[in-house]
Amino acid sequence: GENVEQHPSTLSVQEGDSAVIKCTYSDSASNYFPWYKQELGKRPQLIIDIRSNVGEKKDQRIAVTLNKTAKHFSLHITETQPEDSAVYFCAGNGAGSYQLTFGKGTKLSVIP
Amino acid sequence: DVKVTQSSRYLVKRTGEKVFLECVQDMDHENMFWYRQDPGLGLRLIYFSYDVKMKEKGDIPEGYSVSREKKERFSLILESASTNQTSMYLCASSSLTDTQYFGPGTRLTVL
């Protein structure tokens, strides 16, 4: 099955700086890669996703890049704000299935 | 707006009890999922269902079973709760477009 590894496990940045979280996946048939944000005590919520037919996708301060050859994808947050502090999870769908395999999460702290 | 609800936010049970966790979605989604979330381990899939009365084992199904009698409802059952099942349980649903929407979670403590 799919295996997704996520790095780093914790990340601290100064407000206004950029943050980058990286994930690798094992199943070359994976074609859907979502990113979820989970604030303390709340449910994970989708913030951006990318499919294997594109290399990059942007939504305001958030972007995701995908390198299918190297089997890795990354989340980029620019101009970070304190409200970006949360745990972020990446995932891959393995063999194009409906099932998602999640990374272990990155705790992002934005220091004012 | 997608709505996924779970029957309880917090639950305390004793070892050996039978526990039911219920999840309801209102978007007519085909797929439903149960995960457990533990610190440092991320989200791990217990079971999922892609249709009424259909179920598939995820990565950690031992000690759990599920039931899906209606499309909107997916239940997770702990036949005999044990202390190592103390965790946060998250339900999710999706249509055929892959995006999963999560419920608020149930924090289960087994004493």
PDB file of C-alpha atoms in Angstrom:
ATOM      1  CA  GLY A   1       0.000   0.000   0.000  1.00  0.00           C
ATOM      2  CA  GLU A   2       0.855   3.683  -0.017  1.00  0.00           C
ATOM      3  CA  ASN A   3       3.383   5.075   2.449  1.00  0.00           C
ATOM      4  CA  VAL A   4       3.569   8.835   3.070  1.00  0.00           C
ATOM      5  CA  GLU A   5       6.394  10.427   5.022  1.00  0.00           C
ATOM      6  CA  GLN A   6       6.226  14.031   6.200  1.00  0.00           C
ATOM      7  CA  HIS A   7       8.969  16.382   7.387  1.00  0.00           C
ATOM      8  CA  PRO A   8       9.612  18.208   9.604  1.00  0.00           C
ATOM      9  CA  SER A   9       7.485  17.093  12.553  1.00  0.00           C
ATOM     10  CA  THR A  10       7.712  20.556  14.109  1.00  0.00           C
ATOM     11  CA  LEU A  11       8.443  23.923  12.530  1.00  0.00           C
ATOM     12  CA  SER A  12       8.747  27.357  14.098  1.00  0.00           C
ATOM     13  CA  VAL A  13       8.880  30.503  11.980  1.00  0.00           C
ATOM     14  CA  GLN A  14       8.726  34.222  12.616  1.00  0.00           C
ATOM     15  CA  GLU A  15       5.576  35.995  11.556  1.00  0.00           C
ATOM     16  CA  GLY A  16       5.955  37.135   7.956  1.00  0.00           C
ATOM     17  CA  ASP A  17       8.458  34.431   7.028  1.00  0.00           C
ATOM     18  CA  SER A  18       7.697  31.481   4.744  1.00  0.00           C
ATOM     19  CA  ALA A  19       7.101  27.908   5.857  1.00  0.00           C
ATOM     20  CA  VAL A  20       7.704  24.773   3.797  1.00  0.00           C
ATOM     21  CA  ILE A  21       6.511  21.267   4.647  1.00  0.00           C
ATOM     22  CA  LYS A  22       7.620  18.308   2.550  1.00  0.00           C
ATOM     23  CA  CYS A  23       6.106  14.889   1.912  1.00  0.00           C
ATOM     24  CA  THR A  24       7.238  11.858  -0.021  1.00  0.00           C
ATOM     25  CA  TYR A  25       5.058   8.997  -1.212  1.00  0.00           C
ATOM     26  CA  SER A  26       5.811   5.463  -2.328  1.00  0.00           C
ATOM     27  CA  ASP A  27       3.037   4.471  -4.756  1.00  0.00           C
ATOM     28  CA  SER A  28       3.686   5.839  -8.226  1.00  0.00           C
ATOM     29  CA  ALA A  29      -0.006   5.266  -9.052  1.00  0.00           C
ATOM     30  CA  SER A  30      -1.093   7.900  -6.510  1.00  0.00           C
ATOM     31  CA  ASN A  31      -2.815  10.777  -8.291  1.00  0.00           C
ATOM     32  CA  TYR A  32      -4.399  12.911  -5.573  1.00  0.00           C
ATOM     33  CA  PHE A  33      -2.552  14.779  -2.805  1.00  0.00           C
ATOM     34  CA  PRO A  34      -4.543  16.873  -0.330  1.00  0.00           C
ATOM     35  CA  TRP A  35      -3.277  19.002   2.543  1.00  0.00           C
ATOM     36  CA  TYR A  36      -5.266  19.393   5.745  1.00  0.00           C
ATOM     37  CA  LYS A  37      -4.946  21.936   8.539  1.00  0.00           C
ATOM     38  CA  GLN A  38      -6.006  20.996  12.058  1.00  0.00           C
ATOM     39  CA  GLU A  39      -6.254  23.723  14.653  1.00  0.00           C
ATOM     40  CA  LEU A  40      -6.171  22.753  18.319  1.00  0.00           C
ATOM     41  CA  GLY A  41      -9.355  20.956  19.319  1.00  0.00           C
ATOM     42  CA  LYS A  42     -10.858  21.142  15.837  1.00  0.00           C
ATOM     43  CA  ARG A  43     -11.400  18.818  12.912  1.00  0.00           C
ATOM     44  CA  PRO A  44      -8.912  18.568  10.015  1.00  0.00           C
ATOM     45  CA  GLN A  45      -9.953  20.837   7.175  1.00  0.00           C
ATOM     46  CA  LEU A  46      -8.818  20.711   3.568  1.00  0.00           C
ATOM     47  CA  ILE A  47      -6.768  23.764   2.638  1.00  0.00           C
ATOM     48  CA  ILE A  48      -5.461  22.817  -0.798  1.00  0.00           C
ATOM     49  CA  ASP A  49      -5.058  19.754  -2.989  1.00  0.00           C
ATOM     50  CA  ILE A  50      -3.267  18.824  -6.183  1.00  0.00           C
ATOM     51  CA  ARG A  51      -3.753  16.138  -8.774  1.00  0.00           C
ATOM     52  CA  SER A  52      -0.980  14.412 -10.664  1.00  0.00           C
ATOM     53  CA  ASN A  53      -1.731  16.146 -13.957  1.00  0.00           C
ATOM     54  CA  VAL A  54      -0.432  19.501 -12.636  1.00  0.00           C
ATOM     55  CA  GLY A  55       2.874  20.490 -11.074  1.00  0.00           C
ATOM     56  CA  GLU A  56       1.809  23.456  -8.967  1.00  0.00           C
ATOM     57  CA  LYS A  57      -1.314  25.018  -7.518  1.00  0.00           C
ATOM     58  CA  LYS A  58      -1.734  28.301  -5.653  1.00  0.00           C
ATOM     59  CA  ASP A  59      -4.413  29.790  -3.450  1.00  0.00           C
ATOM     60  CA  GLN A  60      -3.498  33.194  -2.060  1.00  0.00           C
ATOM     61  CA  ARG A  61      -0.643  32.614   0.446  1.00  0.00           C
ATOM     62  CA  ILE A  62      -0.681  28.844   0.055  1.00  0.00           C
ATOM     63  CA  ALA A  63       0.889  26.817  -2.747  1.00  0.00           C
ATOM     64  CA  VAL A  64       1.550  23.148  -3.335  1.00  0.00           C
ATOM     65  CA  THR A  65       4.136  21.706  -5.714  1.00  0.00           C
ATOM     66  CA  LEU A  66       4.307  18.134  -6.980  1.00  0.00           C
ATOM     67  CA  ASN A  67       7.297  16.296  -8.445  1.00  0.00           C
ATOM     68  CA  LYS A  68       6.011  12.963  -9.788  1.00  0.00           C
ATOM     69  CA  THR A  69       9.438  11.753 -10.854  1.00  0.00           C
ATOM     70  CA  ALA A  70      10.865  12.139  -7.378  1.00  0.00           C
ATOM     71  CA  LYS A  71       7.533  11.241  -5.729  1.00  0.00           C
ATOM     72  CA  HIS A  72       7.415  14.210  -3.443  1.00  0.00           C
ATOM     73  CA  PHE A  73       5.137  17.179  -2.874  1.00  0.00           C
ATOM     74  CA  SER A  74       5.433  20.262  -0.718  1.00  0.00           C
ATOM     75  CA  LEU A  75       3.253  22.864   0.966  1.00  0.00           C
ATOM     76  CA  HIS A  76       4.459  26.463   0.892  1.00  0.00           C
ATOM     77  CA  ILE A  77       2.939  29.149   3.099  1.00  0.00           C
ATOM     78  CA  THR A  78       4.142  32.696   2.490  1.00  0.00           C
ATOM     79  CA  GLU A  79       3.814  35.728   4.767  1.00  0.00           C
ATOM     80  CA  THR A  80       2.892  33.534   7.715  1.00  0.00           C
ATOM     81  CA  GLN A  81       0.489  34.831  10.351  1.00  0.00           C
ATOM     82  CA  PRO A  82      -0.208  33.633  13.909  1.00  0.00           C
ATOM     83  CA  GLU A  83      -3.484  32.070  12.730  1.00  0.00           C
ATOM     84  CA  ASP A  84      -1.454  29.740  10.498  1.00  0.00           C
ATOM     85  CA  SER A  85      -0.286  27.983  13.682  1.00  0.00           C
ATOM     86  CA  ALA A  86      -1.745  24.465  13.510  1.00  0.00           C
ATOM     87  CA  VAL A  87      -0.905  20.872  12.645  1.00  0.00           C
ATOM     88  CA  TYR A  88      -0.698  20.224   8.911  1.00  0.00           C
ATOM     89  CA  PHE A  89      -1.184  16.794   7.330  1.00  0.00           C
ATOM     90  CA  CYS A  90      -0.337  15.684   3.823  1.00  0.00           C
ATOM     91  CA  ALA A  91      -1.896  12.624   2.213  1.00  0.00           C
ATOM     92  CA  GLY A  92      -1.818  10.487  -0.921  1.00  0.00           C
ATOM     93  CA  ASN A  93      -4.472   8.215  -2.360  1.00  0.00           C
ATOM     94  CA  GLY A  94      -2.381   5.211  -3.417  1.00  0.00           C
ATOM     95  CA  ALA A  95      -3.249   3.461  -6.713  1.00  0.00           C
ATOM     96  CA  GLY A  96      -5.898   6.076  -7.402  1.00  0.00           C
ATOM     97  CA  SER A  97      -8.214   4.713  -4.741  1.00  0.00           C
ATOM     98  CA  TYR A  98     -10.656   6.610  -2.512  1.00  0.00           C
ATOM     99  CA  GLN A  99      -8.557   5.716   0.488  1.00  0.00           C
ATOM    100  CA  LEU A 100      -6.050   8.289   1.775  1.00  0.00           C
ATOM    101  CA  THR A 101      -2.805   7.551   3.584  1.00  0.00           C
ATOM    102  CA  PHE A 102      -1.750  10.448   5.807  1.00  0.00           C
ATOM    103  CA  GLY A 103       1.647  11.673   6.892  1.00  0.00           C
ATOM    104  CA  LYS A 104       2.266  11.951  10.624  1.00  0.00           C
ATOM    105  CA  GLY A 105       1.752  15.702  10.652  1.00  0.00           C
ATOM    106  CA  THR A 106       3.786  18.899  11.100  1.00  0.00           C
ATOM    107  CA  LYS A 107       3.133  21.216  14.009  1.00  0.00           C
ATOM    108  CA  LEU A 108       3.674  24.749  12.716  1.00  0.00           C
ATOM    109  CA  SER A 109       4.164  27.566  15.205  1.00  0.00           C
ATOM    110  CA  VAL A 110       4.208  31.150  13.937  1.00  0.00           C
ATOM    111  CA  ILE A 111       5.891  33.436  16.428  1.00  0.00           C
ATOM    112  CA  PRO A 112       4.535  37.006  16.507  1.00  0.00           C
TER     113      PRO A 112
ATOM    114  CA  ASP B   1     -21.846  23.076   2.869  1.00  0.00           C
ATOM    115  CA  VAL B   2     -20.786  19.566   3.848  1.00  0.00           C
ATOM    116  CA  LYS B   3     -21.791  18.506   7.308  1.00  0.00           C
ATOM    117  CA  VAL B   4     -20.367  15.476   9.078  1.00  0.00           C
ATOM    118  CA  THR B   5     -21.491  14.932  12.645  1.00  0.00           C
ATOM    119  CA  GLN B   6     -20.456  12.463  15.313  1.00  0.00           C
ATOM    120  CA  SER B   7     -22.661  11.261  18.126  1.00  0.00           C
ATOM    121  CA  SER B   8     -20.427  12.315  21.026  1.00  0.00           C
ATOM    122  CA  ARG B   9     -17.514  14.729  21.526  1.00  0.00           C
ATOM    123  CA  TYR B  10     -16.322  12.975  24.690  1.00  0.00           C
ATOM    124  CA  LEU B  11     -16.949   9.447  25.904  1.00  0.00           C
ATOM    125  CA  VAL B  12     -15.682   7.549  28.959  1.00  0.00           C
ATOM    126  CA  LYS B  13     -16.089   3.774  29.048  1.00  0.00           C
ATOM    127  CA  ARG B  14     -14.821   0.896  31.150  1.00  0.00           C
ATOM    128  CA  THR B  15     -12.632  -1.960  29.953  1.00  0.00           C
ATOM    129  CA  GLY B  16     -14.726  -4.710  28.407  1.00  0.00           C
ATOM    130  CA  GLU B  17     -17.702  -2.527  27.547  1.00  0.00           C
ATOM    131  CA  LYS B  18     -19.181  -2.507  24.060  1.00  0.00           C
ATOM    132  CA  VAL B  19     -18.849   0.955  22.531  1.00  0.00           C
ATOM    133  CA  PHE B  20     -20.724   2.468  19.603  1.00  0.00           C
ATOM    134  CA  LEU B  21     -19.503   5.567  17.797  1.00  0.00           C
ATOM    135  CA  GLU B  22     -21.843   6.972  15.207  1.00  0.00           C
ATOM    136  CA  CYS B  23     -21.205   9.231  12.236  1.00  0.00           C
ATOM    137  CA  VAL B  24     -23.769  10.929  10.003  1.00  0.00           C
ATOM    138  CA  GLN B  25     -23.192  12.905   6.809  1.00  0.00           C
ATOM    139  CA  ASP B  26     -25.764  14.958   4.951  1.00  0.00           C
ATOM    140  CA  MET B  27     -24.150  15.207   1.499  1.00  0.00           C
ATOM    141  CA  ASP B  28     -25.192  11.874   0.018  1.00  0.00           C
ATOM    142  CA  HIS B  29     -21.543  10.785  -0.084  1.00  0.00           C
ATOM    143  CA  GLU B  30     -20.754   7.272  -1.216  1.00  0.00           C
ATOM    144  CA  ASN B  31     -17.607   6.809   0.860  1.00  0.00           C
ATOM    145  CA  MET B  32     -17.247   6.954   4.629  1.00  0.00           C
ATOM    146  CA  PHE B  33     -14.179   6.399   6.799  1.00  0.00           C
ATOM    147  CA  TRP B  34     -13.163   5.886  10.411  1.00  0.00           C
ATOM    148  CA  TYR B  35      -9.732   7.013  11.617  1.00  0.00           C
ATOM    149  CA  ARG B  36      -8.034   7.147  14.958  1.00  0.00           C
ATOM    150  CA  GLN B  37      -5.666   9.983  15.751  1.00  0.00           C
ATOM    151  CA  ASP B  38      -2.844   9.606  18.256  1.00  0.00           C
ATOM    152  CA  PRO B  39      -0.020  12.069  18.995  1.00  0.00           C
ATOM    153  CA  GLY B  40       2.956  11.483  16.733  1.00  0.00           C
ATOM    154  CA  LEU B  41       1.143   8.820  14.691  1.00  0.00           C
ATOM    155  CA  GLY B  42      -1.092  11.011  12.549  1.00  0.00           C
ATOM    156  CA  LEU B  43      -4.372   9.698  11.187  1.00  0.00           C
ATOM    157  CA  ARG B  44      -4.638   5.952  10.804  1.00  0.00           C
ATOM    158  CA  LEU B  45      -7.466   4.325   8.874  1.00  0.00           C
ATOM    159  CA  ILE B  46      -9.488   1.743  10.770  1.00  0.00           C
ATOM    160  CA  TYR B  47     -12.257   0.879   8.293  1.00  0.00           C
ATOM    161  CA  PHE B  48     -13.961   2.432   5.314  1.00  0.00           C
ATOM    162  CA  SER B  49     -17.119   1.852   3.324  1.00  0.00           C
ATOM    163  CA  TYR B  50     -17.811   2.702  -0.296  1.00  0.00           C
ATOM    164  CA  ASP B  51     -21.472   1.685  -0.305  1.00  0.00           C
ATOM    165  CA  VAL B  52     -24.289   0.614   1.971  1.00  0.00           C
ATOM    166  CA  LYS B  53     -23.524  -2.720   3.641  1.00  0.00           C
ATOM    167  CA  MET B  54     -20.012  -2.691   2.138  1.00  0.00           C
ATOM    168  CA  LYS B  55     -16.899  -2.380   4.288  1.00  0.00           C
ATOM    169  CA  GLU B  56     -13.165  -2.649   3.825  1.00  0.00           C
ATOM    170  CA  LYS B  57     -10.424  -3.009   6.418  1.00  0.00           C
ATOM    171  CA  GLY B  58      -7.985  -0.179   6.752  1.00  0.00           C
ATOM    172  CA  ASP B  59      -4.548  -0.270   8.323  1.00  0.00           C
ATOM    173  CA  ILE B  60      -5.551  -1.010  11.934  1.00  0.00           C
ATOM    174  CA  PRO B  61      -8.894  -2.912  12.005  1.00  0.00           C
ATOM    175  CA  GLU B  62      -8.075  -5.230  14.918  1.00  0.00           C
ATOM    176  CA  GLY B  63     -10.482  -4.810  17.826  1.00  0.00           C
ATOM    177  CA  TYR B  64     -13.000  -2.849  15.735  1.00  0.00           C
ATOM    178  CA  SER B  65     -15.975  -3.551  13.520  1.00  0.00           C
ATOM    179  CA  VAL B  66     -18.275  -1.292  11.512  1.00  0.00           C
ATOM    180  CA  SER B  67     -21.823  -1.125  10.260  1.00  0.00           C
ATOM    181  CA  ARG B  68     -23.335   0.799   7.390  1.00  0.00           C
ATOM    182  CA  GLU B  69     -27.062   0.094   7.093  1.00  0.00           C
ATOM    183  CA  LYS B  70     -27.929   3.473   5.548  1.00  0.00           C
ATOM    184  CA  LYS B  71     -25.938   5.622   3.158  1.00  0.00           C
ATOM    185  CA  GLU B  72     -25.708   8.573   5.529  1.00  0.00           C
ATOM    186  CA  ARG B  73     -24.683   6.657   8.645  1.00  0.00           C
ATOM    187  CA  PHE B  74     -21.486   4.771   9.489  1.00  0.00           C
ATOM    188  CA  SER B  75     -20.960   3.230  12.912  1.00  0.00           C
ATOM    189  CA  LEU B  76     -17.731   2.113  14.561  1.00  0.00           C
ATOM    190  CA  ILE B  77     -18.047  -0.625  17.158  1.00  0.00           C
ATOM    191  CA  LEU B  78     -15.569  -1.611  19.823  1.00  0.00           C
ATOM    192  CA  GLU B  79     -16.764  -5.080  20.834  1.00  0.00           C
ATOM    193  CA  SER B  80     -14.811  -5.139  24.091  1.00  0.00           C
ATOM    194  CA  ALA B  81     -13.081  -1.851  24.823  1.00  0.00           C
ATOM    195  CA  SER B  82      -9.495  -1.923  26.031  1.00  0.00           C
ATOM    196  CA  THR B  83      -7.287   0.820  27.452  1.00  0.00           C
ATOM    197  CA  ASN B  84      -5.145   0.884  24.295  1.00  0.00           C
ATOM    198  CA  GLN B  85      -8.209   2.045  22.400  1.00  0.00           C
ATOM    199  CA  THR B  86      -8.189   5.339  24.260  1.00  0.00           C
ATOM    200  CA  SER B  87      -7.842   7.823  21.416  1.00  0.00           C
ATOM    201  CA  MET B  88      -9.457  10.496  19.264  1.00  0.00           C
ATOM    202  CA  TYR B  89     -11.759   8.945  16.653  1.00  0.00           C
ATOM    203  CA  LEU B  90     -12.497  10.871  13.480  1.00  0.00           C
ATOM    204  CA  CYS B  91     -15.105  10.085  10.883  1.00  0.00           C
ATOM    205  CA  ALA B  92     -14.891  11.359   7.312  1.00  0.00           C
ATOM    206  CA  SER B  93     -16.928  11.151   4.134  1.00  0.00           C
ATOM    207  CA  SER B  94     -16.275  11.754   0.458  1.00  0.00           C
ATOM    208  CA  SER B  95     -17.960  11.597  -2.890  1.00  0.00           C
ATOM    209  CA  LEU B  96     -16.222  10.171  -5.919  1.00  0.00           C
ATOM    210  CA  THR B  97     -14.012  13.276  -6.194  1.00  0.00           C
ATOM    211  CA  ASP B  98     -11.697  12.119  -3.394  1.00  0.00           C
ATOM    212  CA  THR B  99     -11.893  15.129  -1.033  1.00  0.00           C
ATOM    213  CA  GLN B 100     -12.617  13.857   2.459  1.00  0.00           C
ATOM    214  CA  TYR B 101     -14.608  15.949   4.928  1.00  0.00           C
ATOM    215  CA  PHE B 102     -14.134  15.266   8.609  1.00  0.00           C
ATOM    216  CA  GLY B 103     -16.431  15.222  11.586  1.00  0.00           C
ATOM    217  CA  PRO B 104     -15.519  16.994  14.863  1.00  0.00           C
ATOM    218  CA  GLY B 105     -14.110  13.851  16.463  1.00  0.00           C
ATOM    219  CA  THR B 106     -14.927  11.768  19.539  1.00  0.00           C
ATOM    220  CA  ARG B 107     -12.374  11.620  22.318  1.00  0.00           C
ATOM    221  CA  LEU B 108     -12.770   8.177  23.856  1.00  0.00           C
ATOM    222  CA  THR B 109     -11.240   7.290  27.198  1.00  0.00           C
ATOM    223  CA  VAL B 110     -11.280   3.649  28.301  1.00  0.00           C
ATOM    224  CA  LEU B 111     -10.655   3.156  32.013  1.00  0.00           C
TER     225      LEU B 111
END
